[in-house]
Short mmCIF file of C-alpha atoms in Angstrom, two decimals:
data_model
loop_
_atom_site.label_atom_id
_atom_site.label_comp_id
_atom_site.label_asym_id
_atom_site.label_seq_id
_atom_site.Cartn_x
_atom_site.Cartn_y
_atom_site.Cartn_z
CA MET D 1 -53.04 73.58 55.52
CA LYS D 2 -51.34 71.41 52.95
CA ALA D 3 -48.08 72.62 51.44
CA VAL D 4 -46.01 70.82 48.38
CA LYS D 5 -42.47 71.91 46.55
CA VAL D 6 -41.80 70.61 43.27
CA GLN D 7 -38.48 70.89 41.92
CA TYR D 8 -37.06 69.82 38.23
CA THR D 9 -34.50 70.88 35.74
CA VAL D 10 -35.11 71.58 32.03
CA LYS D 11 -32.75 71.56 29.15
CA PRO D 12 -31.12 75.03 28.52
CA GLU D 13 -33.27 75.48 24.97
CA TYR D 14 -36.67 74.77 27.15
CA VAL D 15 -36.11 77.28 29.58
CA GLU D 16 -37.84 80.47 28.22
CA GLU D 17 -40.83 78.21 26.92
CA ASN D 18 -41.14 76.70 30.25
CA LYS D 19 -41.26 80.39 31.77
CA GLU D 20 -43.97 81.39 29.50
CA ASN D 21 -45.88 78.38 30.10
CA ILE D 22 -45.85 79.37 33.81
CA ARG D 23 -46.62 82.90 32.80
CA LYS D 24 -49.71 81.58 31.17
CA VAL D 25 -50.71 79.58 34.35
CA MET D 26 -50.15 82.50 36.96
CA ASP D 27 -52.44 84.75 34.14
CA ALA D 28 -54.90 82.27 34.75
CA LEU D 29 -54.91 82.04 38.43
CA LYS D 30 -54.79 85.63 38.64
CA SER D 31 -58.05 85.91 36.34
CA ASN D 32 -59.82 83.02 38.31
CA PRO D 33 -58.00 82.87 41.64
CA ILE D 34 -58.63 79.35 43.54
CA ASP D 35 -60.10 80.54 46.77
CA GLY D 36 -57.56 79.18 49.81
CA MET D 37 -54.44 78.63 47.23
CA GLN D 38 -51.22 80.39 47.01
CA TYR D 39 -49.04 79.07 44.09
CA SER D 40 -45.70 80.74 42.93
CA SER D 41 -42.74 79.37 40.83
CA TYR D 42 -39.04 80.31 41.05
CA THR D 43 -35.78 79.46 39.31
CA ASP D 44 -32.41 78.73 40.77
CA GLU D 45 -30.47 81.86 40.44
CA ASP D 46 -27.15 79.50 40.32
CA ASN D 47 -29.08 77.20 37.94
CA PRO D 48 -31.61 79.00 35.94
CA GLY D 49 -32.36 75.84 34.03
CA THR D 50 -34.05 74.46 37.54
CA PHE D 51 -37.59 75.66 38.81
CA ILE D 52 -39.23 75.35 41.96
CA HIS D 53 -42.89 75.28 42.45
CA ILE D 54 -44.70 76.23 45.95
CA ASN D 55 -48.03 75.08 46.08
CA MET D 56 -50.10 76.14 49.53
CA ALA D 57 -53.55 75.61 49.91
CA LYS D 58 -56.03 75.37 52.87
CA ASP D 59 -56.53 71.46 52.37
CA GLY D 60 -56.00 68.72 49.69
CA ASP D 61 -59.25 69.30 47.88
CA THR D 62 -58.34 72.97 47.31
CA MET D 63 -54.80 72.01 46.05
CA ALA D 64 -56.24 69.43 43.56
CA LYS D 65 -58.30 71.98 41.84
CA LEU D 66 -55.30 73.31 39.99
CA THR D 67 -55.40 70.40 37.89
CA ASP D 68 -58.83 71.89 36.62
CA VAL D 69 -57.05 74.68 35.24
CA PRO D 70 -56.38 74.32 31.44
CA GLU D 71 -53.12 76.22 31.20
CA PHE D 72 -51.81 74.31 34.20
CA THR D 73 -52.59 70.74 31.98
CA THR D 74 -50.86 72.48 29.01
CA PHE D 75 -47.71 73.40 31.14
CA ARG D 76 -47.55 69.76 32.53
CA THR D 77 -48.05 68.31 28.98
CA ALA D 78 -45.22 70.56 27.39
CA LEU D 79 -42.93 69.95 30.45
CA LYS D 80 -43.01 66.25 30.29
CA ALA D 81 -42.74 66.46 26.51
CA SER D 82 -39.46 68.50 26.96
CA GLU D 83 -37.79 65.50 28.87
CA PRO D 84 -36.27 67.31 31.41
CA VAL D 85 -32.56 66.86 32.64
CA ALA D 86 -34.09 66.14 36.36
CA PRO D 87 -37.65 65.20 36.09
CA PRO D 88 -40.16 66.89 38.57
CA LYS D 89 -39.66 65.79 42.13
CA SER D 90 -42.70 66.46 44.74
CA THR D 91 -41.97 66.97 48.42
CA ASN D 92 -44.74 67.56 51.03
CA LEU D 93 -43.93 70.62 53.50
CA SER D 94 -44.92 70.60 56.99
CA LEU D 95 -45.74 74.29 58.13
CA VAL D 96 -43.79 75.51 61.09
CA GLY D 97 -45.47 79.00 60.96
CA ALA D 98 -46.73 81.69 58.69
CA ALA D 99 -47.20 85.21 58.71
CA PHE D 100 -50.47 84.84 56.43
CA GLU D 101 -53.96 82.92 56.36
CA LEU D 102 -55.32 80.80 53.48
#
């Protein structure tokens, strides 16, 4: 299993647009799921401009399929153009245990 956390902070005026772009990605993944992958996004309750994405997949090849989703490409391009306060930082996670299977 492969798991990655990505965290970044956007400018206050970009928060709602970023949320909408994330919703479009999630709608696309709901319509055309990537088998063996779970992807979710959160905001920090104490800092709503900070976003955290968690992507878990059965392997690296499965995780890489996310880049084939046009809405994800649009999301990433728009995020970069927004000039985030803190750019995306990716952290590889090591699984200790899970109550689900991918």
